[in-house]
Amino acid sequence: MIVAGFGFRRAATLDSLADALAATGGAPDALATAADKASALAPLGARLGLPVHAVPPDALSASATQTDSTASKTHRGTGSVAEAAALAAAGRGARLLTPRVISADRMATCALAASSGEIP
């Protein structure tokens, strides 16, 4: 399973999220983000026909990320919400396929992770 993880600002639009996903070049099987933002990601999931996984705070902070954003660490306990959400939702043994990329309007980030059975 390939999961697209998202981090985004409150003002991010559906287009911001779609742009961040497009920038990864991937075709995920599911979407994921921090639990308190899952409802804001649901419209993209509905548009794409994909489930949205709500990742709890402890799972976000437990995932090692390639990116190390100071703001993300301060507010969420992880270097990248997008990377941590993708890894947590993809499951134990998951690996990043792409580190976070940023939407053109800088309102959203997206990263792809694959479960251990999907890693090329």
C-alpha atoms as one frame of an Amber mdcrd trajectory, in Angstrom:
protein
   0.000   0.000   0.000   1.245   3.465  -0.890   0.113   6.286   1.393   0.278
  10.009   0.709   0.818  11.864   3.965  -0.113  15.529   4.260   0.791  18.448
   6.441  -0.974  21.728   5.805  -1.938  25.109   7.159  -5.479  25.949   8.168
  -5.841  28.177   5.097  -4.835  25.400   2.664  -7.377  24.801  -0.081  -8.354
  21.639  -1.896  -6.189  22.897  -4.764  -3.229  23.314  -2.376  -3.554  19.703
  -1.263  -4.018  18.398  -4.810  -0.982  20.386  -5.977   1.213  18.939  -3.220
   0.094  15.414  -4.135   0.716  16.043  -7.836   4.231  17.274  -7.025   5.087
  13.834  -5.606   4.295  12.211  -8.959   2.706   9.302  -7.122  -0.581   7.418
  -7.220  -1.424   6.522  -3.616  -3.869   3.958  -2.294  -4.747   6.105   0.734
  -4.255   9.561   2.255  -3.191  10.404   5.809  -2.693  13.387   8.072  -2.771
  14.415  11.729  -5.994  13.254  13.400  -7.216  16.784  14.088  -6.921  17.692
  10.385  -8.404  14.565   8.819 -11.791  16.193   8.201 -10.078  18.946   6.172
  -8.389  16.269   4.009 -11.639  14.341   3.467 -12.713  16.378   0.396  -9.524
  15.367  -1.431 -10.109  11.762  -0.432 -13.652  11.983  -1.769 -12.466  13.560
  -5.027  -9.911  10.779  -5.543 -12.011   7.936  -4.125  -9.388   7.205  -1.460
  -9.675   6.580   2.279  -8.273   9.140   4.695  -6.369   7.889   7.741  -6.358
  10.060  10.871  -2.969   9.624  12.550  -2.875  10.228  16.312  -0.229  12.537
  17.814   1.785   9.716  19.412   2.133   7.939  16.051   3.286  11.164  14.380
   5.991  11.761  16.952   7.119   8.111  16.823   8.024   8.229  13.121  11.561
   9.201  12.101  11.461  11.691   9.225  14.003  12.833   6.643  12.891  16.444
   6.923  13.486  18.391  10.116  11.220  21.456  10.235  11.596  23.458  13.427
   7.989  24.654  13.258   6.701  21.121  12.774   8.818  19.842  15.662   7.553
  22.613  17.928   3.861  22.175  17.107   3.600  18.468  16.272   6.640  16.709
  17.752   7.889  15.546  14.358  10.198  16.950  11.694   7.510  16.565   9.012
   3.818  15.891   9.513   3.520  14.736   5.883   6.330  12.192   6.191   5.299
  10.994   9.650   1.635  10.599   8.641   2.566   8.650   5.510   4.891   6.333
   7.439   2.467   5.760  10.313  -0.476   5.001   8.029   1.584   2.691   5.789
   2.392   0.553   8.830   5.300  -1.128  10.512   8.357  -1.417   8.273   7.155
   1.326   5.910   9.691   3.402   4.019   9.495   6.836   2.454   9.290   6.821
  -1.329   9.484  10.610  -1.517  10.319  13.092   1.202   7.879  15.945   1.629
   7.261  18.275  -1.269   5.614  21.672  -0.936   2.635  22.971  -2.893   3.222
  25.978  -5.137   1.313  28.230  -2.724   3.359  26.842   0.221   0.202  25.921
   2.130   0.531  22.122   2.004   3.168  19.405   2.013   2.900  15.810   0.853
   5.131  12.749   1.144   4.698   9.176  -0.044   5.442   6.040   1.957   5.014
   2.384   1.077   4.229  -0.513   3.340   6.956  -3.133   3.514   5.169  -5.349
   0.964   5.081  -2.518  -1.611   8.651  -1.252  -1.352  10.390  -1.575  -4.720
